[in-house]
XYZ file of C-alpha atoms in Angstrom:
587
model
C 13.735 -15.988 -26.505
C 11.211 -13.153 -26.403
C 11.493 -10.525 -29.113
C 13.662 -7.588 -28.135
C 11.696 -4.354 -28.511
C 13.690 -1.195 -29.114
C 12.842 1.508 -26.614
C 12.714 5.175 -27.419
C 15.338 7.161 -25.522
C 15.645 10.923 -25.709
C 19.077 12.255 -26.605
C 21.179 12.446 -23.445
C 21.559 16.218 -23.597
C 17.793 16.720 -23.337
C 17.341 14.542 -20.243
C 16.795 16.583 -17.077
C 19.438 16.288 -14.392
C 17.393 17.510 -11.433
C 15.817 14.473 -9.701
C 12.445 16.216 -9.344
C 12.353 17.055 -13.045
C 13.301 13.449 -13.801
C 10.400 11.951 -11.832
C 8.016 14.488 -13.378
C 9.317 13.465 -16.802
C 8.626 9.827 -15.953
C 5.137 10.649 -14.750
C 4.253 12.646 -17.849
C 5.735 10.061 -20.225
C 3.783 7.192 -18.611
C 0.368 8.781 -18.897
C -2.405 7.090 -20.838
C -4.097 9.230 -23.508
C -7.196 8.696 -25.613
C -5.025 8.286 -28.713
C -2.231 6.208 -27.148
C -1.415 4.233 -24.050
C 1.816 4.236 -22.064
C 4.442 1.973 -23.593
C 4.227 -1.742 -22.816
C 5.154 -4.983 -24.538
C 1.795 -5.162 -26.292
C 1.192 -8.830 -25.514
C 1.699 -11.257 -22.621
C 4.859 -13.347 -22.914
C 3.442 -16.330 -21.030
C 6.643 -18.363 -21.370
C 8.384 -15.790 -19.168
C 5.630 -14.930 -16.732
C 7.430 -14.079 -13.468
C 7.290 -16.511 -10.565
C 5.105 -14.745 -7.946
C 7.072 -16.374 -5.123
C 10.604 -15.353 -4.209
C 12.731 -17.849 -2.314
C 16.307 -17.642 -1.096
C 17.920 -20.946 -1.994
C 20.046 -22.251 0.866
C 18.242 -20.269 3.578
C 16.514 -22.326 6.263
C 12.711 -22.110 6.302
C 10.774 -21.956 9.558
C 7.130 -22.879 9.025
C 4.612 -20.715 10.843
C 1.646 -22.566 12.364
C -1.530 -22.615 10.297
C -4.256 -21.338 12.601
C -7.974 -21.809 12.152
C -10.159 -18.732 12.728
C -11.281 -19.963 16.153
C -7.763 -20.688 17.423
C -5.886 -18.196 19.564
C -5.193 -15.444 18.891
C -8.817 -14.996 17.812
C -9.527 -11.926 15.713
C -11.482 -9.096 17.356
C -14.495 -7.575 15.660
C -13.930 -5.438 12.585
C -15.154 -2.366 14.448
C -12.808 -3.026 17.383
C -9.637 -2.578 15.329
C -10.579 1.048 14.702
C -10.970 1.756 18.420
C -7.622 2.196 20.116
C -7.166 -0.009 23.137
C -10.249 -2.180 22.503
C -8.503 -5.145 20.846
C -6.592 -7.145 23.471
C -2.826 -6.667 23.253
C -1.182 -9.984 22.371
C 2.421 -10.921 23.168
C 4.870 -11.348 20.297
C 5.294 -15.082 19.765
C 5.211 -17.575 16.898
C 1.412 -17.836 16.947
C 0.816 -14.093 16.899
C 3.440 -13.624 14.180
C 1.615 -16.284 12.172
C -1.659 -14.387 12.515
C 0.113 -11.107 11.733
C 1.480 -12.428 8.440
C -1.775 -14.235 7.626
C -3.642 -10.938 7.656
C -0.825 -8.879 6.134
C 0.746 -10.790 3.221
C -0.403 -14.429 3.199
C -2.406 -16.375 0.653
C -6.144 -15.983 1.226
C -7.416 -18.499 -1.370
C -6.685 -20.234 -4.657
C -8.863 -19.724 -7.724
C -9.295 -22.471 -10.288
C -10.641 -22.393 -13.834
C -10.266 -25.626 -15.764
C -6.661 -26.722 -15.397
C -5.411 -23.284 -14.334
C -4.946 -22.251 -10.707
C -3.718 -18.999 -9.220
C -3.419 -17.705 -5.649
C -4.984 -14.646 -4.040
C -3.444 -12.803 -1.107
C -4.507 -10.680 1.830
C -2.747 -7.709 0.232
C -4.169 -6.760 -3.185
C -1.954 -6.246 -6.205
C -2.187 -4.785 -9.701
C -2.999 -7.667 -12.029
C -2.480 -10.086 -9.104
C 1.246 -9.921 -9.949
C 2.488 -9.188 -6.401
C 5.803 -7.358 -6.757
C 5.969 -6.771 -2.972
C 8.205 -8.810 -0.650
C 8.052 -8.663 3.149
C 10.801 -8.931 5.782
C 11.075 -8.786 9.563
C 13.990 -8.065 11.868
C 13.347 -10.020 15.037
C 15.181 -9.316 18.328
C 15.540 -11.675 21.278
C 11.992 -11.746 22.683
C 10.962 -13.855 25.648
C 8.489 -16.496 24.539
C 9.441 -16.173 20.852
C 11.282 -19.290 19.735
C 13.128 -17.660 16.859
C 16.790 -16.749 16.644
C 17.438 -13.003 16.348
C 17.974 -11.891 12.780
C 16.478 -10.889 9.445
C 13.742 -13.107 8.005
C 12.045 -13.107 4.598
C 8.349 -14.017 4.583
C 7.339 -16.751 2.116
C 3.574 -16.527 1.481
C 3.266 -19.794 -0.452
C 4.681 -21.795 2.465
C 3.527 -19.368 5.188
C 6.999 -19.388 6.653
C 10.066 -17.317 7.443
C 13.422 -17.752 5.721
C 16.437 -16.832 7.847
C 18.429 -14.404 5.700
C 20.886 -13.031 8.249
C 21.936 -13.909 11.781
C 22.099 -10.447 13.322
C 23.731 -10.660 16.760
C 21.188 -10.238 19.549
C 23.170 -7.429 21.157
C 23.319 -5.498 17.867
C 19.551 -5.789 17.312
C 19.038 -4.683 20.915
C 21.103 -1.558 20.145
C 19.120 -0.996 16.946
C 15.786 -1.165 18.801
C 16.901 0.482 22.041
C 14.748 3.587 21.492
C 11.555 1.654 20.737
C 8.970 0.131 23.100
C 9.474 -3.363 24.569
C 8.623 -6.191 22.189
C 9.205 -4.041 19.105
C 10.396 -5.536 15.843
C 11.081 -4.102 12.385
C 9.084 -4.792 9.242
C 10.338 -4.047 5.726
C 8.976 -4.033 2.187
C 10.757 -4.360 -1.143
C 9.529 -4.485 -4.748
C 10.469 -6.638 -7.731
C 9.735 -4.168 -10.510
C 9.986 -6.818 -13.196
C 6.856 -8.591 -11.947
C 4.740 -5.581 -12.949
C 6.828 -4.515 -15.957
C 6.277 -7.956 -17.532
C 2.644 -6.986 -18.117
C 2.409 -3.218 -17.783
C 5.695 -1.941 -19.221
C 6.899 1.525 -18.281
C 3.888 2.290 -16.058
C 4.943 -0.535 -13.699
C 6.801 1.727 -11.254
C 3.478 3.395 -10.462
C 1.769 0.070 -9.804
C 4.591 -1.301 -7.670
C 4.231 1.700 -5.382
C 0.454 1.326 -5.259
C 1.147 -2.166 -3.967
C 3.603 -0.893 -1.354
C 0.788 1.317 -0.058
C -1.641 -1.597 -0.028
C 0.893 -3.668 1.916
C 1.519 -0.861 4.423
C -2.253 -0.794 4.970
C -2.735 -4.563 5.216
C 0.173 -4.805 7.652
C -1.020 -1.953 9.863
C -4.493 -3.480 10.005
C -3.025 -6.930 10.748
C -1.117 -5.380 13.654
C -4.306 -3.754 14.954
C -6.043 -7.138 15.186
C -3.381 -8.142 17.722
C -3.452 -4.919 19.722
C -0.143 -3.827 18.166
C 0.843 -0.418 16.823
C 2.975 0.427 13.812
C 4.792 3.493 12.501
C 6.613 4.054 9.230
C 10.289 4.841 9.823
C 10.479 7.221 6.896
C 13.365 9.205 8.307
C 15.665 6.374 7.206
C 17.542 6.874 3.961
C 17.237 4.196 1.312
C 20.815 2.890 1.360
C 20.290 1.986 5.015
C 17.102 0.079 4.139
C 18.975 -1.771 1.385
C 21.770 -2.668 3.798
C 19.431 -3.914 6.510
C 17.202 -5.955 4.162
C 20.111 -7.296 2.114
C 18.918 -5.987 -1.252
C 22.322 -4.369 -1.870
C 24.088 -7.753 -1.645
C 24.985 -8.222 -5.302
C 26.176 -11.810 -4.826
C 22.794 -12.825 -3.412
C 20.972 -11.440 -6.469
C 23.482 -12.359 -9.165
C 21.848 -12.781 -12.581
C 18.327 -12.651 -11.113
C 15.691 -9.968 -10.682
C 16.750 -7.426 -8.015
C 14.566 -6.131 -5.202
C 14.071 -2.410 -4.725
C 14.200 -1.422 -1.024
C 11.037 0.553 -0.272
C 10.397 1.166 3.406
C 10.823 0.133 7.018
C 8.340 0.262 9.875
C 8.451 -0.502 13.577
C 5.733 -2.694 15.102
C 5.180 -2.960 18.846
C 2.587 -4.266 21.314
C 0.368 -1.602 22.864
C 1.190 -2.664 26.399
C 2.545 -0.536 29.224
C 5.393 1.582 27.922
C 8.243 1.810 30.400
C 9.593 5.327 30.572
C 13.195 4.214 30.903
C 13.023 2.610 27.433
C 12.246 5.842 25.619
C 13.240 9.467 25.694
C 10.927 11.555 27.854
C 9.598 14.516 25.908
C 7.378 15.917 28.663
C 5.563 14.803 31.752
C 2.858 13.166 29.644
C 4.407 12.236 26.317
C 7.211 9.966 25.161
C 9.042 10.129 21.844
C 9.068 7.461 19.174
C 11.938 7.961 16.694
C 11.125 7.585 13.015
C 14.704 6.746 12.039
C 17.487 4.236 12.705
C 21.162 4.758 13.441
C 22.968 3.933 10.140
C 26.122 2.941 12.036
C 24.236 0.337 14.063
C 22.585 -0.987 10.895
C 26.030 -1.325 9.336
C 27.268 -3.267 12.352
C 24.233 -5.568 12.170
C 24.795 -6.282 8.486
C 28.379 -7.456 9.106
C 27.202 -10.944 9.991
C 26.487 -14.335 8.462
C 24.020 -14.220 5.551
C 22.141 -17.143 4.026
C 20.580 -17.879 0.667
C 20.640 -16.789 -2.965
C 17.561 -15.291 -4.630
C 15.763 -17.514 -7.126
C 15.297 -16.535 -10.762
C 11.733 -15.428 -11.528
C 11.835 -15.474 -15.353
C 14.118 -17.245 -17.810
C 14.176 -14.254 -20.122
C 12.871 -10.701 -19.942
C 12.851 -9.884 -23.632
C 12.827 -6.159 -22.972
C 14.272 -3.998 -20.234
C 12.407 -0.825 -19.336
C 15.218 1.630 -18.693
C 12.782 4.356 -17.691
C 11.842 2.354 -14.576
C 15.490 2.201 -13.500
C 15.765 5.938 -14.153
C 12.779 6.913 -12.010
C 13.821 4.489 -9.270
C 17.232 6.153 -9.177
C 15.812 9.673 -9.341
C 13.360 9.009 -6.482
C 15.953 7.276 -4.278
C 15.857 8.771 -0.787
C 19.357 9.935 0.148
C 18.489 12.072 3.162
C 18.127 11.199 6.842
C 15.567 13.023 8.988
C 15.956 12.458 12.714
C 12.300 13.106 13.461
C 10.357 11.730 16.405
C 6.646 11.641 17.160
C 4.875 12.010 20.468
C 3.693 8.737 21.957
C 0.694 9.382 24.246
C 0.599 7.418 27.469
C -3.161 6.938 27.189
C -4.583 6.387 23.733
C -8.140 7.540 23.065
C -10.787 5.744 21.086
C -11.809 6.995 17.677
C -15.370 5.820 17.136
C -17.274 6.512 13.934
C -20.797 7.859 14.361
C -21.832 5.209 11.834
C -21.227 1.816 13.444
C -22.335 -1.254 11.507
C -21.542 -4.959 11.426
C -20.419 -5.184 15.064
C -20.488 -8.982 14.935
C -18.219 -9.421 11.910
C -14.674 -10.311 12.850
C -11.793 -8.405 11.325
C -10.287 -11.720 10.249
C -13.431 -12.674 8.362
C -13.393 -9.370 6.448
C -9.672 -9.666 5.668
C -9.897 -13.277 4.491
C -12.877 -12.652 2.194
C -11.509 -9.484 0.573
C -11.438 -9.784 -3.194
C -11.058 -7.405 -6.099
C -14.338 -7.288 -8.010
C -14.042 -8.015 -11.727
C -17.473 -6.636 -12.627
C -20.481 -4.947 -11.033
C -24.208 -5.482 -11.530
C -25.060 -1.897 -12.487
C -28.005 -1.749 -10.070
C -26.845 -2.121 -6.459
C -27.131 1.078 -4.474
C -25.817 1.877 -1.007
C -27.233 4.077 1.721
C -25.888 7.548 2.319
C -24.981 6.428 5.863
C -22.743 3.681 4.437
C -21.196 6.136 1.998
C -20.513 8.731 4.710
C -19.001 6.086 6.949
C -16.580 5.077 4.180
C -15.606 8.691 3.692
C -15.016 9.080 7.428
C -12.728 6.029 7.416
C -10.332 7.671 4.952
C -10.075 10.906 6.919
C -6.708 10.962 8.698
C -7.467 13.989 10.932
C -4.381 15.933 9.934
C -4.839 18.320 12.857
C -3.848 15.579 15.300
C -0.358 14.323 16.122
C 0.505 11.177 14.174
C -0.072 8.455 16.775
C -3.312 10.089 17.900
C -4.813 9.671 14.437
C -7.331 6.895 13.770
C -5.946 3.571 12.641
C -4.474 3.024 10.027
C -3.555 6.688 9.521
C -1.396 6.582 12.661
C 1.151 4.657 10.577
C 1.530 7.556 8.125
C 3.971 10.314 9.194
C 2.638 13.006 6.855
C -0.380 15.215 6.375
C -2.656 13.886 3.601
C -1.768 14.717 0.010
C -4.556 12.715 -1.661
C -8.114 14.002 -2.198
C -11.032 12.188 -3.830
C -12.847 13.228 -7.009
C -15.991 11.103 -6.681
C -18.471 9.970 -9.346
C -21.652 9.197 -7.403
C -23.949 6.831 -9.322
C -26.175 4.969 -6.871
C -26.078 6.351 -3.330
C -29.518 6.660 -1.766
C -30.200 10.243 -0.754
C -27.387 11.736 -2.843
C -27.949 13.378 -6.199
C -25.902 11.630 -8.913
C -22.987 13.723 -10.039
C -19.474 14.798 -9.234
C -18.291 15.318 -5.654
C -15.000 16.007 -3.906
C -13.715 14.872 -0.508
C -11.031 17.211 0.840
C -9.003 14.916 3.094
C -7.145 17.840 4.632
C -9.605 20.696 5.271
C -6.732 23.198 5.247
C -6.321 22.481 1.518
C -9.831 23.420 0.435
C -8.819 26.862 -0.813
C -5.794 25.446 -2.649
C -7.936 22.837 -4.439
C -10.542 25.470 -5.275
C -7.875 27.750 -6.754
C -6.328 24.894 -8.764
C -9.578 23.806 -10.435
C -12.511 25.289 -12.334
C -13.754 28.276 -10.287
C -17.323 27.716 -11.542
C -17.724 24.399 -9.689
C -20.447 24.738 -7.066
C -18.708 23.429 -3.891
C -22.088 22.883 -2.234
C -22.254 21.123 1.175
C -23.889 17.699 0.880
C -27.322 17.375 2.557
C -27.247 14.952 5.494
C -23.474 14.828 5.534
C -21.790 15.065 8.971
C -20.751 18.660 9.549
C -17.101 17.790 10.096
C -16.803 15.726 6.897
C -15.433 18.010 4.124
C -17.481 16.498 1.306
C -18.780 18.827 -1.398
C -21.036 18.496 -4.421
C -19.433 19.964 -7.573
C -21.659 19.075 -10.528
C -25.075 17.430 -10.922
C -25.776 14.832 -13.575
C -25.368 11.229 -14.680
C -21.609 10.654 -14.497
C -21.594 6.937 -15.346
C -20.507 7.324 -18.991
C -17.861 9.865 -18.034
C -16.469 7.621 -15.288
C -16.269 4.710 -17.729
C -14.661 6.822 -20.436
C -11.810 8.200 -18.327
C -11.149 4.797 -16.696
C -9.922 3.301 -19.982
C -13.501 2.540 -21.065
C -13.936 0.009 -18.227
C -17.581 -0.606 -17.288
C -16.671 -1.251 -13.645
C -16.251 2.508 -13.156
C -19.887 3.193 -14.075
C -21.675 -0.007 -13.025
C -20.729 0.551 -9.385
C -22.451 2.568 -6.656
C -19.665 5.121 -6.890
C -16.150 5.447 -8.245
C -13.437 8.020 -7.804
C -10.053 9.275 -8.836
C -7.377 10.013 -6.251
C -6.069 13.518 -6.916
C -2.641 14.072 -5.409
C -1.054 17.386 -4.535
C 1.736 16.911 -7.015
C 4.400 19.329 -8.195
C 4.256 21.442 -5.045
C 4.803 18.395 -2.833
C 7.734 17.277 -4.949
C 9.356 20.725 -5.047
C 8.932 21.102 -1.299
C 9.827 17.576 -0.178
C 12.112 16.211 -2.874
C 11.938 13.616 -5.640
C 11.688 10.802 -3.069
C 8.168 12.038 -2.369
C 6.990 10.631 -5.706
C 6.651 6.996 -4.523
C 5.057 8.172 -1.287
C 2.170 9.759 -3.158
C 1.393 6.310 -4.567
C 1.897 4.692 -1.152
C -0.719 6.988 0.331
C -3.151 6.190 -2.476
C -2.596 2.443 -1.971
C -3.106 2.777 1.791
C -6.331 4.673 1.146
C -7.467 1.983 -1.273
C -6.780 -0.756 1.275
C -9.064 0.922 3.805
C -11.876 1.065 1.264
C -11.360 -2.528 0.127
C -12.188 -3.679 3.663
C -14.950 -1.110 4.154
C -16.677 -2.414 1.037
C -16.477 -6.001 2.328
C -17.860 -4.924 5.705
C -20.795 -3.252 3.936
C -21.621 -6.414 1.978
C -20.410 -5.076 -1.362
C -17.014 -5.136 -3.055
C -14.305 -2.856 -4.431
C -11.560 -2.869 -6.999
C -8.645 -0.608 -7.821
C -8.239 0.760 -11.332
C -4.716 1.515 -12.480
C -5.665 2.137 -16.105
C -7.148 5.586 -16.664
C -6.608 8.479 -19.050
C -4.633 10.863 -16.886
C -5.157 14.277 -18.438
C -8.821 13.773 -19.418
C -9.457 13.141 -15.695
C -7.795 16.458 -14.884
C -9.828 18.224 -17.553
C -13.091 17.272 -15.823
C -12.392 19.871 -13.128
C -9.900 21.951 -15.167
C -6.838 21.163 -13.029
C -4.180 23.792 -13.648
C -0.786 22.470 -14.728
C 0.759 19.855 -12.446
C -0.740 21.199 -9.246
C -2.744 17.976 -8.934
C -2.417 14.628 -10.678
C -4.705 11.610 -10.596
C -2.700 8.608 -9.369
C -5.233 5.831 -8.824
C -8.899 5.108 -9.536
C -11.217 3.023 -7.411
C -14.762 1.727 -7.694
C -17.207 0.187 -5.199
C -20.521 -1.563 -5.823
C -22.491 -4.802 -6.065
C -20.196 -7.514 -7.475
C -21.021 -10.098 -10.116
C -19.272 -13.353 -9.323
C -17.892 -15.541 -12.099
C -19.587 -18.911 -11.617
C -16.942 -20.621 -13.736
C -14.310 -20.126 -11.027
C -13.776 -22.436 -8.073
C -12.428 -21.090 -4.774
C -9.997 -23.374 -2.917
C -8.382 -23.032 0.534
C -5.074 -21.149 0.679
C -2.946 -23.899 2.256
C -4.825 -27.058 1.360
C -1.614 -29.014 0.648
C 0.018 -28.226 3.984
C -0.889 -29.904 7.242
C -1.600 -27.567 10.165
């Protein structure tokens, strides 16, 4: 039995009742400071390390085929996935679903050191703890030999567990307003997997991972010529009902799953007008919501399986995570739709490199660097290209934005505070990338007015990148990133500054997780960009929050740093062996 640690709880009368104030309280309480870190267990209780693989005991498992890289569907080039309409549109069948999950959530390798082995996945995770679970709702699709219903993806087996037998006619009603071949994709989080190691800060990291998984899934869809949109008009109780996380009997005495989000995925083939509402002579509408009544009808069916237990004992329960999860629960329904263009245009970067690398190769080799060499530099062209990749072009309608930002139904709220160390042609120092040019004045007003805001020489004119301060920022980057050398030994590192209190007051407390989702999505783009450039990246969840803000004199809670990231020349650990992801399973 792990030692029970008493947790500090404020007297009930002092706790805020407004959900926005509650999530702000959580955020402030879970900051790291120079003189103290956010509350955690203080050691790793190895006897109760959570199982990274959820299974539903009693549910039938359908194995997906293990495909070699040269088997159909073959991955397009890495550059092709960013050019709408270039990657060939594949039909939805068992082989394409296998490739979809391989690139989205599957194991990518095993690492071995001595007698210890641990798996890596296509989607990165804080501490490699993987709180995120994936689901699909599959309709009756010609050529797809799967019964209609809800399936849980099992990355260890690369298979689908049948959780619920939704009637085909009910799923058809649920998907009636979406393009032909569409299916639903859902994500949930097991908060305990992160809390085991990181304590009260775990809710932040779980939502980082949701963002990473949204990104890895959208990119996986792009390799197949499929599109994807987040159905964020759906309220959270509906997500819980559809994904089965509200079924208490199925999660009795085991770690629950928190319902996070739903998305629709569909092939980019010819869209038949009669399947969608016509908005105008040129545009169709894609709804970003589901009918709760139809979801309820679907859920009244036969369900299979009971969730496995991930840890024998938890030792401590972090009530503050339950509180912020409840406060940020989305209770509203927005019946929004987005315009679906009949002809999608290409979005081609002016900096095009590595044409011959396949997207699959980049996805499979992605790793989180554990250290950098402190000497590798990158060209300014490579740096500018990376910055262009994270620009969502907020002035465009959602589905006209470059992939993967077409999945995201909001204008950007995250901007980059960049520590440039080794970028050829750029003066070392502090820079800022304003990911929504309309927000430049707001950022300027919310930070130190004496910062220079100088345009960067050689930078593309339409890239809102500005130099703020000149100087060697390596020691500063290391200091504010919990004294981690990886923040200064890289080519550059950065903090993701989120428009914070204003977004929450305007949108609601449920916006809090979405700020982390956006930062995780942004990080996923840069993970792959680093691999494509022959270098490597890693996310940094440990940083001293307010000292980061003090660098540019952020006023109040107007902006908050939510995630740090660093990119450079990796140093591989020669003591580790890399093994294939599914070496024990026959193809």
